[in-house]
Amino acid sequence: MYIDTHLHLCNRWCDDIRRPKAIADIDKNKIVTWAQSWDIPSYMKALEYSKESKYVFPAFGVLPWEAFDYKDRFDEIAKLCEDALMLGEIGWDERNAQDKRSLPYQKPMLEMFLEAAEKHNLIMNLHFRGGLERDGFELLKSYDSKKAIIHAYSGPPEMIKEINDQGFYISYGSSRFDRITPGSQYYNYYKNRVQEVHEDRLINEIYVLEKSNFRPPSKVFPSLLQKVAEFRNTTPEEIEAMNQRNVLRLIGDDPKLEEMRIL
């Protein structure tokens, strides 16, 4: 069984034509999928999508770029965290924020999510970018929660051991992974990071489904596993088994995720 811990099904990344095809494919092929959100409306949509397939599990999050719009709604966010199965996508990313008004509110909003994760024992999907990988990691360490996935970690490869030693997971994958070939711009970038992640802490994700070259999740995952296996000098079967083991360890005995555990 494939397990995708990070997929955006909301309109920003997946339109009304592709989404029904993706969800039907997820359901037919029994792909456990963690549907990430990026604000409250997209979370409401993710809740709706989860009713279309028992394999879709919604996560609640507000991306750091949206922090300005939510600066006066932290109480509302905290309340939604109480009932959420998981948190995601959340994080800290000043470089890629088009709305620079979000900058002073990104860290406070992240701290609020980290407090909620600690209080409610929630899995988190975290986005740290733009030179804030170290700052985000240090902030994450200051909270009593180990159920964290750093999505598509982009910091120095030498920091990966520190992240894993803290018990945190790192996820890699993309619908474009099969196009990362030796000699291409990002080949060594990904290889140097993917091969550094400890086998007990590596998790896979699709992230987004391409618009111009749409393939459903069941077609993306085999090529994704093949590329991760290539980076780690092993087999796709071993990468898939590794992903399943690590996800099951991460969800543990969380009562909110019992339905996922028994699939």
PDB file of C-alpha atoms in Angstrom:
ATOM      1  CA  MET A   1       0.000   0.000   0.000  1.00  0.00           C
ATOM      2  CA  TYR A   2       1.311   3.442  -0.934  1.00  0.00           C
ATOM      3  CA  ILE A   3       1.304   6.131   1.755  1.00  0.00           C
ATOM      4  CA  ASP A   4       1.562   9.762   0.661  1.00  0.00           C
ATOM      5  CA  THR A   5       2.167  12.035   3.649  1.00  0.00           C
ATOM      6  CA  HIS A   6       1.887  15.334   1.786  1.00  0.00           C
ATOM      7  CA  LEU A   7      -0.475  16.118  -1.081  1.00  0.00           C
ATOM      8  CA  HIS A   8      -2.291  19.358  -1.885  1.00  0.00           C
ATOM      9  CA  LEU A   9      -5.748  18.785  -3.327  1.00  0.00           C
ATOM     10  CA  CYS A  10      -7.027  22.353  -2.933  1.00  0.00           C
ATOM     11  CA  ASN A  11      -7.546  24.778  -5.808  1.00  0.00           C
ATOM     12  CA  ARG A  12      -4.214  26.549  -5.588  1.00  0.00           C
ATOM     13  CA  TRP A  13      -2.494  23.342  -6.706  1.00  0.00           C
ATOM     14  CA  CYS A  14      -5.216  20.999  -7.953  1.00  0.00           C
ATOM     15  CA  ASP A  15      -8.128  22.263 -10.042  1.00  0.00           C
ATOM     16  CA  ASP A  16     -11.687  20.987 -10.293  1.00  0.00           C
ATOM     17  CA  ILE A  17     -10.853  18.854 -13.339  1.00  0.00           C
ATOM     18  CA  ARG A  18      -7.870  17.002 -11.913  1.00  0.00           C
ATOM     19  CA  ARG A  19      -9.044  16.666  -8.315  1.00  0.00           C
ATOM     20  CA  PRO A  20     -11.928  14.191  -8.918  1.00  0.00           C
ATOM     21  CA  LYS A  21      -9.571  12.064 -11.008  1.00  0.00           C
ATOM     22  CA  ALA A  22      -6.953  12.145  -8.274  1.00  0.00           C
ATOM     23  CA  ILE A  23      -9.379  11.239  -5.493  1.00  0.00           C
ATOM     24  CA  ALA A  24     -10.930   8.436  -7.565  1.00  0.00           C
ATOM     25  CA  ASP A  25      -7.437   7.084  -8.217  1.00  0.00           C
ATOM     26  CA  ILE A  26      -6.545   7.322  -4.521  1.00  0.00           C
ATOM     27  CA  ASP A  27      -9.678   5.405  -3.598  1.00  0.00           C
ATOM     28  CA  LYS A  28      -9.354   2.745  -6.299  1.00  0.00           C
ATOM     29  CA  ASN A  29      -5.696   2.062  -5.535  1.00  0.00           C
ATOM     30  CA  LYS A  30      -6.010   2.402  -1.740  1.00  0.00           C
ATOM     31  CA  ILE A  31      -3.378   5.122  -1.397  1.00  0.00           C
ATOM     32  CA  VAL A  32      -3.377   6.524   2.128  1.00  0.00           C
ATOM     33  CA  THR A  33      -3.137  10.259   1.487  1.00  0.00           C
ATOM     34  CA  TRP A  34      -2.586  13.130   3.907  1.00  0.00           C
ATOM     35  CA  ALA A  35      -4.349  16.114   2.337  1.00  0.00           C
ATOM     36  CA  GLN A  36      -2.512  19.260   3.395  1.00  0.00           C
ATOM     37  CA  SER A  37      -4.188  22.645   3.708  1.00  0.00           C
ATOM     38  CA  TRP A  38      -2.741  26.145   3.522  1.00  0.00           C
ATOM     39  CA  ASP A  39      -5.481  28.222   5.179  1.00  0.00           C
ATOM     40  CA  ILE A  40      -8.884  27.737   6.793  1.00  0.00           C
ATOM     41  CA  PRO A  41     -10.937  27.584   3.548  1.00  0.00           C
ATOM     42  CA  SER A  42      -8.621  24.959   2.067  1.00  0.00           C
ATOM     43  CA  TYR A  43      -8.910  22.943   5.291  1.00  0.00           C
ATOM     44  CA  MET A  44     -12.702  23.027   5.003  1.00  0.00           C
ATOM     45  CA  LYS A  45     -12.280  21.699   1.466  1.00  0.00           C
ATOM     46  CA  ALA A  46      -9.890  18.983   2.662  1.00  0.00           C
ATOM     47  CA  LEU A  47     -12.544  17.868   5.146  1.00  0.00           C
ATOM     48  CA  GLU A  48     -14.990  17.572   2.248  1.00  0.00           C
ATOM     49  CA  TYR A  49     -12.511  15.610   0.134  1.00  0.00           C
ATOM     50  CA  SER A  50     -12.011  13.155   2.994  1.00  0.00           C
ATOM     51  CA  LYS A  51     -15.698  12.229   2.695  1.00  0.00           C
ATOM     52  CA  GLU A  52     -15.105  11.130  -0.896  1.00  0.00           C
ATOM     53  CA  SER A  53     -12.554   8.474   0.054  1.00  0.00           C
ATOM     54  CA  LYS A  54     -11.695   6.738   3.308  1.00  0.00           C
ATOM     55  CA  TYR A  55      -8.054   6.937   2.208  1.00  0.00           C
ATOM     56  CA  VAL A  56      -7.948  10.755   2.318  1.00  0.00           C
ATOM     57  CA  PHE A  57      -7.041  12.195   5.727  1.00  0.00           C
ATOM     58  CA  PRO A  58      -7.210  15.990   6.145  1.00  0.00           C
ATOM     59  CA  ALA A  59      -4.517  18.012   7.901  1.00  0.00           C
ATOM     60  CA  PHE A  60      -5.095  21.539   9.182  1.00  0.00           C
ATOM     61  CA  GLY A  61      -2.535  24.243   8.590  1.00  0.00           C
ATOM     62  CA  VAL A  62      -1.948  27.823   7.556  1.00  0.00           C
ATOM     63  CA  LEU A  63       1.140  28.451   5.449  1.00  0.00           C
ATOM     64  CA  PRO A  64       3.475  31.133   6.806  1.00  0.00           C
ATOM     65  CA  TRP A  65       2.859  33.374   3.788  1.00  0.00           C
ATOM     66  CA  GLU A  66      -0.761  33.742   4.925  1.00  0.00           C
ATOM     67  CA  ALA A  67       0.166  34.891   8.440  1.00  0.00           C
ATOM     68  CA  PHE A  68      -0.846  38.530   7.969  1.00  0.00           C
ATOM     69  CA  ASP A  69      -4.405  37.567   7.036  1.00  0.00           C
ATOM     70  CA  TYR A  70      -4.653  35.456  10.210  1.00  0.00           C
ATOM     71  CA  LYS A  71      -2.885  37.760  12.686  1.00  0.00           C
ATOM     72  CA  ASP A  72      -6.179  38.460  14.489  1.00  0.00           C
ATOM     73  CA  ARG A  73      -7.541  34.911  14.212  1.00  0.00           C
ATOM     74  CA  PHE A  74      -5.145  32.914  16.368  1.00  0.00           C
ATOM     75  CA  ASP A  75      -7.951  31.869  18.735  1.00  0.00           C
ATOM     76  CA  GLU A  76      -9.917  30.496  15.784  1.00  0.00           C
ATOM     77  CA  ILE A  77      -6.853  28.596  14.572  1.00  0.00           C
ATOM     78  CA  ALA A  78      -6.221  27.162  18.043  1.00  0.00           C
ATOM     79  CA  LYS A  79      -9.805  25.918  18.213  1.00  0.00           C
ATOM     80  CA  LEU A  80      -9.511  24.156  14.860  1.00  0.00           C
ATOM     81  CA  CYS A  81      -6.288  22.510  16.032  1.00  0.00           C
ATOM     82  CA  GLU A  82      -8.198  20.840  18.868  1.00  0.00           C
ATOM     83  CA  ASP A  83     -10.302  18.787  16.467  1.00  0.00           C
ATOM     84  CA  ALA A  84      -7.715  18.272  13.716  1.00  0.00           C
ATOM     85  CA  LEU A  85      -6.320  14.819  12.927  1.00  0.00           C
ATOM     86  CA  MET A  86      -2.939  16.332  12.037  1.00  0.00           C
ATOM     87  CA  LEU A  87      -1.359  19.723  11.395  1.00  0.00           C
ATOM     88  CA  GLY A  88      -0.050  20.763   8.003  1.00  0.00           C
ATOM     89  CA  GLU A  89       1.147  22.545   6.174  1.00  0.00           C
ATOM     90  CA  ILE A  90       2.710  24.952   8.669  1.00  0.00           C
ATOM     91  CA  GLY A  91       6.128  26.553   8.950  1.00  0.00           C
ATOM     92  CA  TRP A  92       8.409  29.565   8.601  1.00  0.00           C
ATOM     93  CA  ASP A  93       9.481  31.012   5.251  1.00  0.00           C
ATOM     94  CA  GLU A  94      10.226  34.702   4.860  1.00  0.00           C
ATOM     95  CA  ARG A  95      12.080  34.521   1.552  1.00  0.00           C
ATOM     96  CA  ASN A  96       9.163  33.158  -0.473  1.00  0.00           C
ATOM     97  CA  ALA A  97       6.475  35.358   1.084  1.00  0.00           C
ATOM     98  CA  GLN A  98       4.957  37.561  -1.613  1.00  0.00           C
ATOM     99  CA  ASP A  99       3.071  39.479   1.061  1.00  0.00           C
ATOM    100  CA  LYS A 100       5.890  40.898   3.171  1.00  0.00           C
ATOM    101  CA  ARG A 101       3.343  42.020   5.750  1.00  0.00           C
ATOM    102  CA  SER A 102       3.322  38.378   6.886  1.00  0.00           C
ATOM    103  CA  LEU A 103       6.938  38.475   8.106  1.00  0.00           C
ATOM    104  CA  PRO A 104       6.420  39.695  11.708  1.00  0.00           C
ATOM    105  CA  TYR A 105       3.543  37.247  12.207  1.00  0.00           C
ATOM    106  CA  GLN A 106       5.083  34.068  10.798  1.00  0.00           C
ATOM    107  CA  LYS A 107       7.002  33.019  13.898  1.00  0.00           C
ATOM    108  CA  PRO A 108       4.166  33.789  16.367  1.00  0.00           C
ATOM    109  CA  MET A 109       1.748  31.779  14.239  1.00  0.00           C
ATOM    110  CA  LEU A 110       4.181  28.862  14.040  1.00  0.00           C
ATOM    111  CA  GLU A 111       4.637  28.977  17.821  1.00  0.00           C
ATOM    112  CA  MET A 112       0.884  28.756  18.239  1.00  0.00           C
ATOM    113  CA  PHE A 113       0.760  25.655  16.033  1.00  0.00           C
ATOM    114  CA  LEU A 114       3.677  24.081  17.916  1.00  0.00           C
ATOM    115  CA  GLU A 115       1.908  24.686  21.220  1.00  0.00           C
ATOM    116  CA  ALA A 116      -1.204  23.007  19.825  1.00  0.00           C
ATOM    117  CA  ALA A 117       0.808  20.030  18.560  1.00  0.00           C
ATOM    118  CA  GLU A 118       2.409  19.653  21.971  1.00  0.00           C
ATOM    119  CA  LYS A 119      -0.910  19.973  23.806  1.00  0.00           C
ATOM    120  CA  HIS A 120      -2.902  17.626  21.560  1.00  0.00           C
ATOM    121  CA  ASN A 121      -0.082  15.253  20.532  1.00  0.00           C
ATOM    122  CA  LEU A 122      -0.500  15.959  16.821  1.00  0.00           C
ATOM    123  CA  ILE A 123       1.631  15.040  13.831  1.00  0.00           C
ATOM    124  CA  MET A 124       2.981  18.115  12.032  1.00  0.00           C
ATOM    125  CA  ASN A 125       4.025  18.706   8.423  1.00  0.00           C
ATOM    126  CA  LEU A 126       6.499  21.585   8.548  1.00  0.00           C
ATOM    127  CA  HIS A 127       7.863  23.907   5.871  1.00  0.00           C
ATOM    128  CA  PHE A 128      11.156  25.704   6.642  1.00  0.00           C
ATOM    129  CA  ARG A 129      12.773  27.640   3.781  1.00  0.00           C
ATOM    130  CA  GLY A 130      14.954  30.563   2.827  1.00  0.00           C
ATOM    131  CA  GLY A 131      17.748  30.180   5.353  1.00  0.00           C
ATOM    132  CA  LEU A 132      15.358  29.610   8.260  1.00  0.00           C
ATOM    133  CA  GLU A 133      15.958  25.850   8.393  1.00  0.00           C
ATOM    134  CA  ARG A 134      18.227  26.169  11.437  1.00  0.00           C
ATOM    135  CA  ASP A 135      15.976  28.680  13.207  1.00  0.00           C
ATOM    136  CA  GLY A 136      12.921  26.547  12.540  1.00  0.00           C
ATOM    137  CA  PHE A 137      14.668  23.416  13.766  1.00  0.00           C
ATOM    138  CA  GLU A 138      15.822  25.106  16.979  1.00  0.00           C
ATOM    139  CA  LEU A 139      12.316  26.417  17.629  1.00  0.00           C
ATOM    140  CA  LEU A 140      10.832  22.974  16.971  1.00  0.00           C
ATOM    141  CA  LYS A 141      13.285  21.406  19.446  1.00  0.00           C
ATOM    142  CA  SER A 142      12.098  23.757  22.187  1.00  0.00           C
ATOM    143  CA  TYR A 143       8.675  22.074  22.229  1.00  0.00           C
ATOM    144  CA  ASP A 144       7.876  18.658  23.645  1.00  0.00           C
ATOM    145  CA  SER A 145       6.693  16.998  20.469  1.00  0.00           C
ATOM    146  CA  LYS A 146       8.610  14.543  18.300  1.00  0.00           C
ATOM    147  CA  LYS A 147       5.800  13.874  15.817  1.00  0.00           C
ATOM    148  CA  ALA A 148       7.194  16.225  13.208  1.00  0.00           C
ATOM    149  CA  ILE A 149       7.903  15.838   9.498  1.00  0.00           C
ATOM    150  CA  ILE A 150      10.118  18.440   7.881  1.00  0.00           C
ATOM    151  CA  HIS A 151       8.709  18.550   4.381  1.00  0.00           C
ATOM    152  CA  ALA A 152      11.250  18.652   1.528  1.00  0.00           C
ATOM    153  CA  TYR A 153      14.085  19.739   3.819  1.00  0.00           C
ATOM    154  CA  SER A 154      16.236  22.279   1.963  1.00  0.00           C
ATOM    155  CA  GLY A 155      18.950  23.173   4.476  1.00  0.00           C
ATOM    156  CA  PRO A 156      22.555  21.979   4.692  1.00  0.00           C
ATOM    157  CA  PRO A 157      22.927  18.178   4.343  1.00  0.00           C
ATOM    158  CA  GLU A 158      25.121  18.101   7.449  1.00  0.00           C
ATOM    159  CA  MET A 159      22.158  19.254   9.573  1.00  0.00           C
ATOM    160  CA  ILE A 160      20.092  16.186   8.686  1.00  0.00           C
ATOM    161  CA  LYS A 161      21.754  13.999  11.322  1.00  0.00           C
ATOM    162  CA  GLU A 162      20.857  16.544  14.007  1.00  0.00           C
ATOM    163  CA  ILE A 163      17.246  16.539  12.844  1.00  0.00           C
ATOM    164  CA  ASN A 164      17.051  12.746  12.868  1.00  0.00           C
ATOM    165  CA  ASP A 165      18.802  12.489  16.239  1.00  0.00           C
ATOM    166  CA  GLN A 166      15.992  14.602  17.688  1.00  0.00           C
ATOM    167  CA  GLY A 167      13.496  12.026  16.420  1.00  0.00           C
ATOM    168  CA  PHE A 168      12.093  14.213  13.645  1.00  0.00           C
ATOM    169  CA  TYR A 169      11.249  12.852  10.200  1.00  0.00           C
ATOM    170  CA  ILE A 170      12.112  14.252   6.779  1.00  0.00           C
ATOM    171  CA  SER A 171       9.961  13.750   3.685  1.00  0.00           C
ATOM    172  CA  TYR A 172      11.048  13.822   0.063  1.00  0.00           C
ATOM    173  CA  GLY A 173       9.251  13.244  -3.202  1.00  0.00           C
ATOM    174  CA  SER A 174       7.596  15.021  -6.083  1.00  0.00           C
ATOM    175  CA  SER A 175       5.529  14.332  -9.168  1.00  0.00           C
ATOM    176  CA  ARG A 176       8.594  15.617 -11.046  1.00  0.00           C
ATOM    177  CA  PHE A 177      11.160  13.370  -9.353  1.00  0.00           C
ATOM    178  CA  ASP A 178      11.528  11.080 -12.358  1.00  0.00           C
ATOM    179  CA  ARG A 179      12.858  14.035 -14.367  1.00  0.00           C
ATOM    180  CA  ILE A 180      15.766  14.606 -12.000  1.00  0.00           C
ATOM    181  CA  THR A 181      18.532  12.895 -13.947  1.00  0.00           C
ATOM    182  CA  PRO A 182      22.301  12.734 -13.392  1.00  0.00           C
ATOM    183  CA  GLY A 183      23.832  15.977 -14.544  1.00  0.00           C
ATOM    184  CA  SER A 184      20.614  17.955 -14.136  1.00  0.00           C
ATOM    185  CA  GLN A 185      20.440  21.018 -11.917  1.00  0.00           C
ATOM    186  CA  TYR A 186      18.907  19.374  -8.859  1.00  0.00           C
ATOM    187  CA  TYR A 187      20.251  15.822  -9.027  1.00  0.00           C
ATOM    188  CA  ASN A 188      23.089  16.231  -6.530  1.00  0.00           C
ATOM    189  CA  TYR A 189      20.995  18.611  -4.438  1.00  0.00           C
ATOM    190  CA  TYR A 190      18.412  15.903  -3.762  1.00  0.00           C
ATOM    191  CA  LYS A 191      20.796  12.969  -3.759  1.00  0.00           C
ATOM    192  CA  ASN A 192      23.026  14.565  -1.120  1.00  0.00           C
ATOM    193  CA  ARG A 193      20.051  15.128   1.158  1.00  0.00           C
ATOM    194  CA  VAL A 194      17.968  12.006   0.553  1.00  0.00           C
ATOM    195  CA  GLN A 195      20.918   9.681   1.166  1.00  0.00           C
ATOM    196  CA  GLU A 196      21.738  11.437   4.461  1.00  0.00           C
ATOM    197  CA  VAL A 197      18.348  10.760   6.061  1.00  0.00           C
ATOM    198  CA  HIS A 198      18.390   7.837   8.493  1.00  0.00           C
ATOM    199  CA  GLU A 199      16.388   4.859   7.284  1.00  0.00           C
ATOM    200  CA  ASP A 200      14.105   5.147  10.317  1.00  0.00           C
ATOM    201  CA  ARG A 201      13.268   8.776   9.546  1.00  0.00           C
ATOM    202  CA  LEU A 202      12.713   8.966   5.768  1.00  0.00           C
ATOM    203  CA  ILE A 203       9.155   9.461   4.531  1.00  0.00           C
ATOM    204  CA  ASN A 204       7.753   9.868   1.007  1.00  0.00           C
ATOM    205  CA  GLU A 205       5.383  12.425  -0.473  1.00  0.00           C
ATOM    206  CA  ILE A 206       3.994  13.491  -3.836  1.00  0.00           C
ATOM    207  CA  TYR A 207       3.495  17.130  -2.768  1.00  0.00           C
ATOM    208  CA  VAL A 208       1.551  18.380  -5.815  1.00  0.00           C
ATOM    209  CA  LEU A 209       0.168  16.880  -9.020  1.00  0.00           C
ATOM    210  CA  GLU A 210       1.345  18.661 -12.136  1.00  0.00           C
ATOM    211  CA  LYS A 211      -1.071  20.661 -14.245  1.00  0.00           C
ATOM    212  CA  SER A 212       0.574  20.337 -17.650  1.00  0.00           C
ATOM    213  CA  ASN A 213       1.669  16.730 -17.257  1.00  0.00           C
ATOM    214  CA  PHE A 214      -1.050  15.347 -15.012  1.00  0.00           C
ATOM    215  CA  ARG A 215      -0.610  11.814 -13.750  1.00  0.00           C
ATOM    216  CA  PRO A 216      -2.751  10.342 -10.969  1.00  0.00           C
ATOM    217  CA  PRO A 217      -1.052   9.373  -7.698  1.00  0.00           C
ATOM    218  CA  SER A 218      -0.877   5.668  -8.596  1.00  0.00           C
ATOM    219  CA  LYS A 219       1.243   6.568 -11.636  1.00  0.00           C
ATOM    220  CA  VAL A 220       3.432   9.063  -9.787  1.00  0.00           C
ATOM    221  CA  PHE A 221       4.362   6.884  -6.828  1.00  0.00           C
ATOM    222  CA  PRO A 222       6.283   4.117  -8.665  1.00  0.00           C
ATOM    223  CA  SER A 223       8.569   6.645 -10.379  1.00  0.00           C
ATOM    224  CA  LEU A 224       8.993   8.541  -7.113  1.00  0.00           C
ATOM    225  CA  LEU A 225      10.041   5.372  -5.292  1.00  0.00           C
ATOM    226  CA  GLN A 226      12.397   4.478  -8.127  1.00  0.00           C
ATOM    227  CA  LYS A 227      14.171   7.832  -7.877  1.00  0.00           C
ATOM    228  CA  VAL A 228      14.482   7.729  -4.075  1.00  0.00           C
ATOM    229  CA  ALA A 229      15.845   4.182  -4.388  1.00  0.00           C
ATOM    230  CA  GLU A 230      18.367   5.414  -6.953  1.00  0.00           C
ATOM    231  CA  PHE A 231      19.534   8.151  -4.580  1.00  0.00           C
ATOM    232  CA  ARG A 232      19.963   5.602  -1.773  1.00  0.00           C
ATOM    233  CA  ASN A 233      21.342   2.735  -3.885  1.00  0.00           C
ATOM    234  CA  THR A 234      18.556   0.327  -3.006  1.00  0.00           C
ATOM    235  CA  THR A 235      15.264  -0.931  -4.491  1.00  0.00           C
ATOM    236  CA  PRO A 236      11.860   0.744  -4.839  1.00  0.00           C
ATOM    237  CA  GLU A 237      10.382  -2.119  -2.826  1.00  0.00           C
ATOM    238  CA  GLU A 238      12.691  -1.346   0.085  1.00  0.00           C
ATOM    239  CA  ILE A 239      11.846   2.359  -0.066  1.00  0.00           C
ATOM    240  CA  GLU A 240       8.124   1.581  -0.042  1.00  0.00           C
ATOM    241  CA  ALA A 241       8.544  -0.783   2.927  1.00  0.00           C
ATOM    242  CA  MET A 242      10.674   1.818   4.716  1.00  0.00           C
ATOM    243  CA  ASN A 243       7.994   4.452   4.169  1.00  0.00           C
ATOM    244  CA  GLN A 244       5.280   2.196   5.574  1.00  0.00           C
ATOM    245  CA  ARG A 245       7.332   1.303   8.657  1.00  0.00           C
ATOM    246  CA  ASN A 246       8.171   4.903   9.394  1.00  0.00           C
ATOM    247  CA  VAL A 247       4.637   6.199   8.957  1.00  0.00           C
ATOM    248  CA  LEU A 248       3.239   3.464  11.201  1.00  0.00           C
ATOM    249  CA  ARG A 249       5.821   4.343  13.850  1.00  0.00           C
ATOM    250  CA  LEU A 250       4.940   8.009  13.554  1.00  0.00           C
ATOM    251  CA  ILE A 251       1.190   7.549  13.973  1.00  0.00           C
ATOM    252  CA  GLY A 252       1.778   5.074  16.806  1.00  0.00           C
ATOM    253  CA  ASP A 253      -1.320   4.502  18.918  1.00  0.00           C
ATOM    254  CA  ASP A 254      -2.888   7.900  18.206  1.00  0.00           C
ATOM    255  CA  PRO A 255      -6.638   7.274  18.701  1.00  0.00           C
ATOM    256  CA  LYS A 256      -7.496   9.953  16.140  1.00  0.00           C
ATOM    257  CA  LEU A 257      -5.667   7.958  13.482  1.00  0.00           C
ATOM    258  CA  GLU A 258      -7.080   4.531  14.291  1.00  0.00           C
ATOM    259  CA  GLU A 259      -8.919   4.379  10.954  1.00  0.00           C
ATOM    260  CA  MET A 260      -5.662   4.991   9.128  1.00  0.00           C
ATOM    261  CA  ARG A 261      -3.823   2.340  11.110  1.00  0.00           C
ATOM    262  CA  ILE A 262      -6.268  -0.433  10.241  1.00  0.00           C
ATOM    263  CA  LEU A 263      -6.427   0.243   6.476  1.00  0.00           C
TER     264      LEU A 263
END
